[in-house]
Amino acid sequence: PAAQRPAATPGPARFFTINEVMAKRGQPAVSPDVQLAAVNPKQPLSDATPGAIPVVRGDEPFGLFTFKAPDGQLWGKWRKVEDEINAEAPALSRCKANNAQCTPAAARFVAVIKSAEAKHGRARLEEVNRRVNEAIRYTSDIAQWSMPDLWSAPLDVNGKGSFDTGKGDCEDYAIAKYVALREAGVPAKDMRVLLVRDKVINAGHAVLAAREDGRWVIMDNRFDRILAENDANFLAPLFAIDAEGVKLFAAPYASLAG
């Protein structure tokens, strides 16, 4: 076999400055004011873990942001509910002023509103959450209406509201709480009907989020107590619905300032 040539012994490594390279190519030197994308030779290297990037917290439930959703089925469902709420507003006002003007369903709903008006702050939210949960018996839309997803206002001119029938599913509970609290004096800007995914059971769900003293709490038809956001981290928020319409949730951007 042919003799193998011994490997050449490597010479000492040579380093060139950027200006030496530029000079050989006949190019002008780089100004000392120009900052190149390179490691600062005067800064010692370290394998320490860099500090965590702070995260901006949004003003919406779960510290997120929202933006207007494209028009579609959810907008249609919400517009229908708003129309039902507005159509019943005069009758609800008459009922609040005079019990003799109440239908049985309106009387039950006004009783929830008046009991909430007598309370303040978190106690008002707890009162509405508990009373609406008691007033509506959970019934799927398939069982009640023979359709998969029908949203109902608490009162309806055709007698199909959740307080008219005493039945409803999760969206109907959340909508009834939204209307009751608004009638009891909670600003609409401090409430969101949330469409979420329950990560525990891997199913869609709806709850009401209300802001009290600068913090959001969650009102779920499955719990008579209201939940702090940290206690409701099993919910993944998808859509927020309020007086401005249907909005999509978005995670906040990380902040590089600091």
XYZ file of N, CA and C in Angstrom:
774
model
N 0.838 -1.196 0.000
C 0.000 0.000 0.000
C 0.865 1.236 0.000
N 0.324 2.343 -0.564
C 1.083 3.594 -0.620
C 1.283 4.134 0.776
N 2.471 4.717 0.949
C 2.756 5.302 2.261
C 1.878 6.526 2.493
N 1.374 6.626 3.678
C 0.538 7.774 4.030
C 1.413 8.977 4.337
N 1.027 10.151 3.800
C 1.756 11.381 4.045
C 1.419 11.882 5.447
N 2.449 12.190 6.214
C 2.145 12.675 7.564
C 1.376 13.989 7.509
N 0.476 14.117 8.429
C -0.345 15.332 8.487
C 0.526 16.533 8.786
N 0.249 17.641 8.079
C 1.018 18.869 8.297
C 0.695 19.442 9.665
N 1.744 19.926 10.290
C 1.527 20.553 11.603
C 0.951 21.944 11.403
N -0.201 22.211 11.993
C -0.828 23.524 11.787
C 0.019 24.631 12.383
N 0.095 25.741 11.674
C 0.823 26.894 12.165
C -0.031 27.713 13.107
N 0.537 28.723 13.649
C -0.225 29.555 14.571
C -1.353 30.278 13.847
N -2.472 30.422 14.520
C -3.631 31.099 13.926
C -3.322 32.571 13.731
N -3.796 33.122 12.603
C -3.579 34.533 12.327
C -4.925 35.248 12.333
N -4.960 36.446 12.830
C -6.190 37.229 12.917
C -5.990 38.529 12.158
N -7.047 38.993 11.531
C -7.000 40.240 10.775
C -8.118 41.142 11.277
N -7.821 42.434 11.315
C -8.881 43.381 11.626
C -9.713 43.606 10.383
N -10.932 44.103 10.560
C -11.798 44.356 9.419
C -11.181 45.385 8.487
N -10.465 46.348 9.062
C -9.850 47.379 8.221
C -8.689 46.822 7.405
N -7.926 45.829 7.959
C -6.847 45.197 7.191
C -7.421 44.471 5.979
N -8.533 43.781 6.179
C -9.170 43.070 5.078
C -9.662 44.059 4.033
N -10.277 45.153 4.500
C -10.797 46.151 3.567
C -9.664 46.797 2.773
N -8.483 47.032 3.451
C -7.351 47.664 2.785
C -6.817 46.771 1.672
N -6.743 45.456 1.905
C -6.251 44.525 0.886
C -7.149 44.515 -0.338
N -8.444 44.801 -0.111
C -9.400 44.804 -1.221
C -9.543 46.194 -1.830
N -8.740 47.130 -1.335
C -8.817 48.474 -1.884
C -10.050 49.227 -1.478
N -10.664 48.813 -0.361
C -11.874 49.460 0.117
C -11.523 50.399 1.260
N -12.322 51.466 1.453
C -12.043 52.390 2.555
C -12.256 51.720 3.899
N -11.551 52.245 4.882
C -11.663 51.694 6.232
C -13.035 51.963 6.816
N -13.452 51.079 7.719
C -14.728 51.241 8.406
C -14.578 52.281 9.494
N -15.508 53.230 9.529
C -15.446 54.272 10.549
C -15.606 53.672 11.933
N -14.888 54.219 12.922
C -15.060 53.706 14.290
C -16.444 53.950 14.838
N -17.234 54.834 14.171
C -18.600 55.097 14.643
C -19.581 54.016 14.215
N -19.164 53.191 13.234
C -20.063 52.146 12.746
C -20.058 50.977 13.729
N -21.270 50.537 14.126
C -21.409 49.418 15.045
C -21.697 48.158 14.253
N -20.790 47.193 14.312
C -20.991 45.934 13.601
C -21.687 44.917 14.497
N -22.411 44.005 13.862
C -23.112 42.964 14.615
C -22.107 41.906 15.023
N -21.476 42.106 16.158
C -20.464 41.172 16.634
C -20.404 41.238 18.141
N -19.725 40.260 18.736
C -19.550 40.247 20.183
C -18.589 41.355 20.567
N -18.899 42.084 21.591
C -18.008 43.130 22.095
C -16.791 42.461 22.729
N -15.566 42.680 22.169
C -14.389 41.989 22.709
C -14.035 42.422 24.115
N -14.555 43.580 24.536
C -14.242 44.058 25.882
C -15.208 43.514 26.925
N -16.253 42.840 26.449
C -17.253 42.296 27.372
C -16.980 40.820 27.602
N -16.741 40.409 28.855
C -16.445 38.995 29.112
C -17.637 38.111 28.773
N -17.345 36.956 28.187
C -18.403 36.016 27.843
C -18.818 35.221 29.072
N -20.061 34.818 29.090
C -20.581 34.057 30.225
C -21.612 33.086 29.726
N -21.682 31.930 30.388
C -22.712 30.957 30.030
C -23.911 31.075 30.953
N -24.003 32.185 31.673
C -25.133 32.377 32.575
C -26.402 32.592 31.764
N -27.529 32.150 32.272
C -28.815 32.295 31.596
C -29.217 33.762 31.587
N -29.528 34.314 30.420
C -29.928 35.716 30.388
C -31.224 35.928 31.150
N -31.457 37.162 31.595
C -32.663 37.467 32.351
C -33.906 37.271 31.519
N -34.990 36.919 32.162
C -36.246 36.682 31.460
C -36.765 37.985 30.867
N -37.365 37.877 29.682
C -37.954 39.047 29.039
C -39.296 39.335 29.696
N -39.500 40.548 30.201
C -40.778 40.845 30.842
C -41.910 40.804 29.834
N -43.094 40.389 30.258
C -44.248 40.257 29.378
C -45.245 41.358 29.702
N -45.738 42.012 28.663
C -46.750 43.045 28.835
C -48.086 42.366 29.124
N -48.802 42.850 30.123
C -50.111 42.292 30.468
C -51.192 43.173 29.867
N -52.106 42.550 29.128
C -53.192 43.299 28.523
C -54.283 43.639 29.519
N -55.215 44.480 29.093
C -56.305 44.932 29.955
C -57.530 44.031 29.885
N -57.520 43.062 28.993
C -58.674 42.189 28.844
C -58.557 40.989 29.795
N -59.633 40.207 29.948
C -59.561 39.027 30.823
C -58.355 38.145 30.513
N -57.785 37.580 31.557
C -56.607 36.711 31.488
C -55.362 37.466 31.004
N -55.373 38.792 31.134
C -54.208 39.582 30.776
C -53.922 39.631 29.292
N -54.931 39.385 28.464
C -54.745 39.339 27.019
C -55.210 40.638 26.361
N -55.071 40.679 25.051
C -55.587 41.764 24.234
C -56.687 41.206 23.341
N -57.520 42.091 22.800
C -58.545 41.663 21.851
C -58.539 42.583 20.638
N -59.027 42.057 19.524
C -59.243 42.885 18.336
C -60.510 42.402 17.649
N -61.125 43.293 16.905
C -62.421 43.014 16.292
C -62.361 41.791 15.398
N -63.307 40.885 15.597
C -63.357 39.661 14.796
C -64.039 39.941 13.459
N -63.673 39.205 12.416
C -64.371 39.355 11.130
C -65.851 39.026 11.281
N -66.653 39.679 10.476
C -68.087 39.412 10.519
C -68.342 37.957 10.145
N -69.285 37.330 10.857
C -69.566 35.926 10.602
C -70.698 35.444 11.487
N -70.729 34.139 11.755
C -71.833 33.542 12.503
C -71.954 34.108 13.914
N -70.822 34.319 14.597
C -70.894 34.828 15.967
C -71.504 36.227 16.008
N -71.121 37.049 15.051
C -71.733 38.377 14.971
C -73.241 38.246 14.771
N -73.662 37.338 13.913
C -75.086 37.149 13.683
C -75.824 36.711 14.936
N -75.236 35.805 15.684
C -75.866 35.332 16.923
C -75.981 36.472 17.944
N -74.901 37.265 18.048
C -74.906 38.344 19.035
C -75.884 39.457 18.641
N -75.958 39.774 17.361
C -76.907 40.803 16.917
C -78.337 40.367 17.209
N -78.624 39.096 17.010
C -79.972 38.585 17.313
C -80.280 38.754 18.789
N -79.321 38.415 19.654
C -79.537 38.550 21.095
C -79.727 40.025 21.469
N -78.905 40.902 20.899
C -79.056 42.331 21.199
C -80.427 42.840 20.765
N -80.898 42.376 19.621
C -82.235 42.777 19.170
C -83.302 42.317 20.158
N -83.164 41.096 20.673
C -84.125 40.579 21.644
C -84.075 41.388 22.948
N -82.876 41.719 23.390
C -82.720 42.519 24.616
C -83.370 43.886 24.442
N -83.096 44.545 23.305
C -83.649 45.884 23.065
C -85.165 45.842 22.917
N -85.690 44.783 22.302
C -87.138 44.677 22.118
C -87.861 44.538 23.453
N -87.224 43.895 24.427
C -87.851 43.683 25.726
C -87.548 44.798 26.731
N -86.672 45.737 26.360
C -86.267 46.796 27.303
C -87.452 47.623 27.823
N -88.391 48.058 26.977
C -89.525 48.830 27.511
C -90.365 48.046 28.512
N -90.666 46.787 28.196
C -91.454 45.964 29.111
C -90.705 45.736 30.414
N -89.373 45.575 30.335
C -88.575 45.383 31.544
C -88.601 46.632 32.407
N -88.543 47.811 31.782
C -88.598 49.075 32.529
C -89.943 49.230 33.225
N -91.027 48.879 32.541
C -92.352 48.968 33.160
C -92.460 48.012 34.341
N -91.897 46.834 34.190
C -91.943 45.840 35.259
C -91.157 46.321 36.475
N -89.991 46.930 36.244
C -89.177 47.434 37.355
C -89.908 48.541 38.118
N -90.695 49.322 37.381
C -91.415 50.440 38.014
C -92.701 49.996 38.692
N -93.322 48.929 38.190
C -94.627 48.527 38.706
C -94.778 47.018 38.549
N -94.848 46.306 39.659
C -94.965 44.841 39.615
C -96.186 44.372 38.838
N -97.230 45.201 38.821
C -98.451 44.823 38.124
C -98.232 44.744 36.613
N -97.147 45.347 36.138
C -96.842 45.351 34.706
C -95.951 44.169 34.297
N -95.690 43.277 35.225
C -94.726 42.193 34.968
C -95.399 40.921 34.468
N -94.785 40.297 33.503
C -95.099 38.906 33.197
C -94.404 38.044 34.256
N -94.785 36.792 34.422
C -94.098 35.952 35.418
C -92.592 35.880 35.175
N -92.191 35.759 33.907
C -90.762 35.674 33.601
C -90.053 36.982 33.933
N -90.668 38.114 33.554
C -90.069 39.410 33.849
C -89.974 39.642 35.349
N -90.975 39.199 36.089
C -90.955 39.359 37.549
C -89.773 38.602 38.147
N -89.506 37.403 37.651
C -88.373 36.629 38.165
C -87.047 37.317 37.838
N -86.958 37.857 36.628
C -85.715 38.506 36.230
C -85.505 39.822 36.989
N -86.566 40.587 37.164
C -86.460 41.848 37.902
C -86.089 41.586 39.362
N -86.547 40.480 39.925
C -86.172 40.140 41.303
C -84.662 39.951 41.414
N -84.041 39.368 40.406
C -82.584 39.209 40.402
C -81.912 40.577 40.315
N -82.433 41.430 39.446
C -81.842 42.760 39.265
C -81.933 43.571 40.556
N -83.094 43.573 41.179
C -83.268 44.385 42.393
C -82.444 43.861 43.562
N -82.296 42.552 43.664
C -81.454 42.013 44.732
C -79.998 42.384 44.490
N -79.597 42.502 43.216
C -78.228 42.921 42.890
C -78.034 44.409 43.164
N -79.048 45.204 42.885
C -78.947 46.646 43.121
C -78.736 46.962 44.597
N -79.217 46.090 45.456
C -79.085 46.323 46.897
C -77.696 45.995 47.418
N -76.848 45.424 46.572
C -75.490 45.050 46.978
C -74.472 45.848 46.175
N -73.226 45.742 46.585
C -72.179 46.524 45.934
C -70.934 45.664 45.713
N -70.156 46.074 44.709
C -68.871 45.428 44.468
C -68.992 43.954 44.172
N -68.099 43.198 44.776
C -68.043 41.758 44.532
C -69.331 41.070 44.977
N -69.960 41.577 46.030
C -71.203 40.978 46.512
C -72.300 41.046 45.454
N -72.302 42.122 44.671
C -73.291 42.244 43.591
C -73.057 41.173 42.527
N -71.805 40.958 42.170
C -71.483 39.930 41.173
C -71.863 38.543 41.686
N -71.536 38.268 42.941
C -71.861 36.965 43.519
C -73.361 36.727 43.565
N -74.122 37.781 43.861
C -75.578 37.651 43.935
C -76.159 37.273 42.575
N -75.733 37.970 41.532
C -76.253 37.673 40.198
C -75.800 36.295 39.731
N -74.552 35.968 39.987
C -74.057 34.650 39.574
C -74.887 33.531 40.204
N -75.107 33.624 41.488
C -75.846 32.575 42.200
C -77.306 32.532 41.759
N -77.956 33.698 41.679
C -79.386 33.718 41.389
C -79.684 33.270 39.958
N -78.858 33.663 39.005
C -79.085 33.216 37.632
C -78.823 31.715 37.515
N -77.782 31.228 38.184
C -77.514 29.787 38.164
C -78.698 28.995 38.709
N -79.369 29.550 39.712
C -80.526 28.863 40.304
C -81.769 28.973 39.429
N -81.885 30.072 38.675
C -83.123 30.334 37.930
C -83.221 29.535 36.640
N -82.069 29.156 36.072
C -82.067 28.459 34.784
C -81.627 27.013 34.996
N -82.374 26.094 34.449
C -81.986 24.686 34.505
C -81.207 24.359 33.229
N -80.020 23.803 33.409
C -79.198 23.535 32.227
C -79.904 22.556 31.303
N -80.051 22.993 30.047
C -80.666 22.166 29.012
C -79.960 22.477 27.700
N -79.528 21.491 26.999
C -78.833 21.724 25.741
C -79.796 22.309 24.708
N -79.252 23.003 23.725
C -80.080 23.562 22.660
C -80.745 22.465 21.834
N -80.053 21.343 21.690
C -80.659 20.216 20.971
C -81.909 19.742 21.692
N -81.816 19.603 23.016
C -82.960 19.116 23.786
C -84.097 20.129 23.819
N -83.741 21.427 23.904
C -84.791 22.441 24.050
C -85.337 22.931 22.702
N -84.441 23.130 21.725
C -84.850 23.767 20.478
C -84.619 22.893 19.239
N -84.074 21.704 19.424
C -83.773 20.794 18.304
C -82.802 21.424 17.307
N -81.907 22.276 17.821
C -80.845 22.846 17.008
C -79.582 22.945 17.853
N -78.417 22.926 17.220
C -77.180 22.766 17.982
C -76.713 23.981 18.772
N -77.023 25.209 18.343
C -76.424 26.359 19.023
C -77.293 27.592 18.848
N -78.273 27.751 19.727
C -79.184 28.892 19.691
C -78.967 29.738 20.938
N -78.605 31.008 20.759
C -78.385 31.904 21.892
C -79.688 32.611 22.233
N -79.961 32.742 23.530
C -81.211 33.355 23.967
C -80.942 34.501 24.930
N -81.732 35.562 24.784
C -81.749 36.631 25.780
C -82.527 36.121 26.995
N -82.437 36.807 28.140
C -83.214 36.334 29.300
C -84.717 36.428 29.083
N -85.170 37.456 28.351
C -86.584 37.629 28.050
C -86.739 37.813 26.550
N -87.832 37.292 26.015
C -88.048 37.354 24.576
C -89.531 37.584 24.311
N -89.836 38.407 23.299
C -91.236 38.729 23.013
C -92.036 37.494 22.628
N -91.345 36.464 22.149
C -92.027 35.223 21.768
C -91.992 34.169 22.870
N -91.541 34.573 24.058
C -91.534 33.641 25.179
C -90.448 32.587 25.109
N -89.362 32.865 24.364
C -88.282 31.893 24.214
C -87.015 32.275 24.962
N -87.080 33.261 25.835
C -85.914 33.643 26.616
C -85.608 32.625 27.705
N -84.398 32.702 28.248
C -83.998 31.721 29.269
C -84.820 31.853 30.542
N -85.307 33.075 30.870
C -86.185 33.236 32.031
C -87.635 32.960 31.674
N -87.974 32.983 30.381
C -89.322 32.568 29.962
C -89.495 31.071 30.117
N -88.502 30.313 29.662
C -88.609 28.857 29.693
C -87.999 28.250 30.955
N -87.118 29.016 31.620
C -86.403 28.475 32.778
C -85.334 27.478 32.396
N -84.967 27.466 31.108
C -83.971 26.521 30.610
C -82.942 27.253 29.752
N -81.754 26.653 29.638
C -80.742 27.234 28.773
C -79.421 26.518 28.930
N -78.496 26.839 28.017
C -77.155 26.278 28.149
C -76.184 27.383 28.558
N -74.874 27.126 28.476
C -73.894 28.018 29.096
C -73.938 29.442 28.545
N -74.161 29.607 27.210
C -74.237 30.959 26.674
C -75.418 31.719 27.269
N -76.541 31.025 27.478
C -77.735 31.685 27.995
C -77.530 32.163 29.435
N -76.825 31.382 30.243
C -76.490 31.829 31.603
C -75.642 33.106 31.534
N -74.608 33.076 30.690
C -73.686 34.217 30.617
C -74.405 35.470 30.128
N -75.287 35.316 29.134
C -76.025 36.468 28.608
C -76.978 37.023 29.651
N -77.673 36.163 30.379
C -78.595 36.618 31.425
C -77.844 37.388 32.515
N -76.663 36.930 32.889
C -75.863 37.633 33.894
C -75.409 38.989 33.370
N -75.029 39.023 32.101
C -74.608 40.273 31.475
C -75.736 41.307 31.543
N -76.942 40.909 31.163
C -78.072 41.840 31.146
C -78.464 42.240 32.564
N -78.513 41.287 33.484
C -78.907 41.593 34.863
C -77.936 42.572 35.513
N -76.652 42.360 35.333
C -75.662 43.258 35.937
C -75.700 44.632 35.294
N -75.912 44.685 33.999
C -76.017 45.988 33.340
C -77.224 46.757 33.868
N -78.347 46.061 34.047
C -79.540 46.701 34.609
C -79.326 47.114 36.062
N -78.442 46.401 36.759
C -78.179 46.704 38.166
C -77.109 47.779 38.349
N -76.568 48.292 37.232
C -75.646 49.406 37.335
C -74.200 49.138 37.006
N -73.850 47.911 36.626
C -72.469 47.619 36.246
C -72.264 48.094 34.809
N -71.240 48.924 34.545
C -71.028 49.417 33.177
C -70.761 48.273 32.200
N -71.310 48.402 31.004
C -71.111 47.372 29.992
C -69.635 47.212 29.655
N -68.837 48.293 29.776
C -67.409 48.209 29.454
C -66.648 47.304 30.418
N -67.270 46.966 31.542
C -66.617 46.119 32.540
C -67.117 44.683 32.493
N -67.722 44.285 31.378
C -68.218 42.907 31.259
C -67.914 42.351 29.875
N -67.648 41.063 29.828
C -67.414 40.353 28.574
C -68.074 38.968 28.651
N -68.862 38.634 27.661
C -69.290 37.247 27.498
C -68.136 36.534 26.792
N -67.576 35.533 27.454
C -66.408 34.849 26.918
C -66.785 33.486 26.349
N -66.342 33.236 25.128
C -66.406 31.891 24.566
C -65.023 31.283 24.762
N -64.981 30.156 25.446
C -63.708 29.576 25.876
C -63.677 28.092 25.539
N -62.517 27.516 25.756
C -62.389 26.054 25.685
C -61.970 25.574 27.053
N -62.749 24.667 27.620
C -62.395 24.062 28.896
C -61.342 22.990 28.626
N -60.128 23.240 29.081
C -59.014 22.338 28.785
C -59.110 21.027 29.549
N -59.872 20.998 30.628
C -60.009 19.776 31.419
C -60.881 18.763 30.693
N -62.016 19.224 30.184
C -62.944 18.319 29.513
C -62.844 18.427 27.993
N -61.962 19.331 27.513
C -61.743 19.519 26.083
C -63.060 19.786 25.354
N -63.764 20.816 25.812
C -65.055 21.151 25.223
C -65.250 22.657 25.248
N -66.068 23.148 24.320
C -66.405 24.560 24.296
C -67.297 24.930 25.465
N -67.216 26.189 25.885
C -67.977 26.642 27.047
C -68.146 28.148 26.929
N -69.027 28.733 27.731
C -69.214 30.181 27.784
C -69.371 30.612 29.227
N -68.769 31.736 29.568
C -68.842 32.305 30.913
C -68.953 33.812 30.776
N -69.205 34.468 31.892
C -69.176 35.930 31.911
C -67.964 36.383 32.711
N -67.207 37.322 32.150
C -66.119 37.962 32.886
C -66.591 39.351 33.283
N -66.341 39.724 34.525
C -66.709 41.048 35.019
C -65.504 41.655 35.726
N -65.331 42.953 35.545
C -64.196 43.646 36.151
C -64.660 44.357 37.414
N -64.011 44.025 38.511
C -64.336 44.623 39.806
C -63.054 45.119 40.451
N -63.022 46.412 40.750
C -61.844 47.008 41.376
C -60.582 46.760 40.542
N -60.725 46.846 39.223
C -59.587 46.723 38.327
C -59.174 45.301 37.998
N -59.866 44.312 38.546
C -59.502 42.915 38.284
C -60.693 42.166 37.702
N -60.370 41.264 36.779
C -61.419 40.456 36.164
C -61.700 39.213 37.000
N -62.979 38.880 37.114
C -63.393 37.624 37.742
C -64.276 36.880 36.751
N -64.403 35.592 36.960
C -65.131 34.725 36.026
C -66.384 34.192 36.708
N -67.504 34.296 35.989
C -68.794 33.835 36.496
C -69.241 32.669 35.619
N -69.219 31.469 36.197
C -69.444 30.224 35.467
C -70.726 29.582 36.005
N -71.567 29.078 35.113
C -72.824 28.468 35.570
C -72.603 27.188 36.376
N -71.362 26.652 36.356
C -71.082 25.423 37.106
C -70.636 25.697 38.537
N -70.420 26.972 38.881
C -69.945 27.327 40.219
C -70.761 28.496 40.756
N -71.244 28.363 41.973
C -71.967 29.478 42.586
C -71.024 30.563 43.085
N -69.761 30.234 43.315
C -68.789 31.266 43.680
C -68.129 31.777 42.409
N -67.790 33.056 42.416
C -67.084 33.593 41.265
C -65.601 33.252 41.395
N -64.925 33.143 40.257
C -63.548 32.673 40.237
C -62.592 33.805 39.879
N -61.487 33.883 40.598
C -60.400 34.755 40.176
C -59.778 34.164 38.909
N -59.103 35.009 38.136
C -58.501 34.521 36.893
C -57.560 33.345 37.147
N -56.780 33.417 38.216
C -55.829 32.334 38.513
C -56.536 31.018 38.790
N -57.766 31.098 39.306
C -58.528 29.884 39.598
C -59.246 29.348 38.360
N -59.242 30.145 37.284
C -59.940 29.736 36.066
C -58.965 29.478 34.928
N -57.718 29.107 35.270
C -56.718 28.886 34.223
C -56.951 27.593 33.440
N -58.001 26.859 33.777
C -58.380 25.696 32.977
C -59.197 26.123 31.759
N -59.504 27.418 31.650
C -60.245 27.939 30.515
C -59.298 28.632 29.546
N -59.398 28.296 28.275
C -58.612 28.950 27.234
C -59.538 29.904 26.482
N -59.375 31.221 26.666
C -60.300 32.175 26.041
C -60.111 32.265 24.535
N -61.226 32.294 23.806
C -61.203 32.357 22.347
C -61.812 33.654 21.825
N -63.012 34.007 22.305
C -63.710 35.205 21.859
C -64.239 35.966 23.069
N -64.271 37.293 22.947
C -64.894 38.159 23.946
C -66.005 38.942 23.258
N -67.186 38.978 23.869
C -68.339 39.653 23.273
C -68.861 40.679 24.265
N -69.051 41.907 23.789
C -69.540 42.966 24.664
C -70.337 43.965 23.845
N -70.554 45.165 24.400
C -71.358 46.169 23.717
C -70.747 46.604 22.395
N -69.446 46.387 22.206
C -68.783 46.751 20.958
C -68.805 45.620 19.935
N -69.275 44.459 20.317
C -69.379 43.358 19.373
C -68.467 42.193 19.700
N -68.087 41.441 18.670
C -67.332 40.204 18.821
C -65.842 40.482 18.587
N -65.016 40.006 19.516
C -63.574 40.242 19.420
C -62.822 38.935 19.622
N -61.685 38.849 18.967
C -60.778 37.712 19.116
C -59.735 38.028 20.176
N -59.337 37.006 20.920
C -58.276 37.180 21.897
C -56.913 37.045 21.219
N -55.956 37.795 21.704
C -54.582 37.704 21.221
C -53.645 37.791 22.401
N -52.574 36.995 22.368
C -51.568 37.042 23.434
C -50.766 38.321 23.305
N -50.317 38.897 24.430
C -49.508 40.117 24.374
C -48.122 39.848 23.829
N -47.541 40.872 23.233
C -46.141 40.771 22.789
C -45.218 40.904 23.980
N -44.084 40.230 23.910
C -43.077 40.399 24.959
C -42.438 41.766 24.820
N -42.119 42.374 25.935
C -41.483 43.690 25.931
C -39.979 43.547 26.045
N -39.258 44.249 25.175
C -37.807 44.224 25.224
C -37.270 45.390 26.032
N -38.146 46.243 26.497
C -37.695 47.371 27.298
C -37.409 46.894 28.716
N -36.549 47.599 29.398
C -36.320 47.216 30.779
C -34.920 47.521 31.204
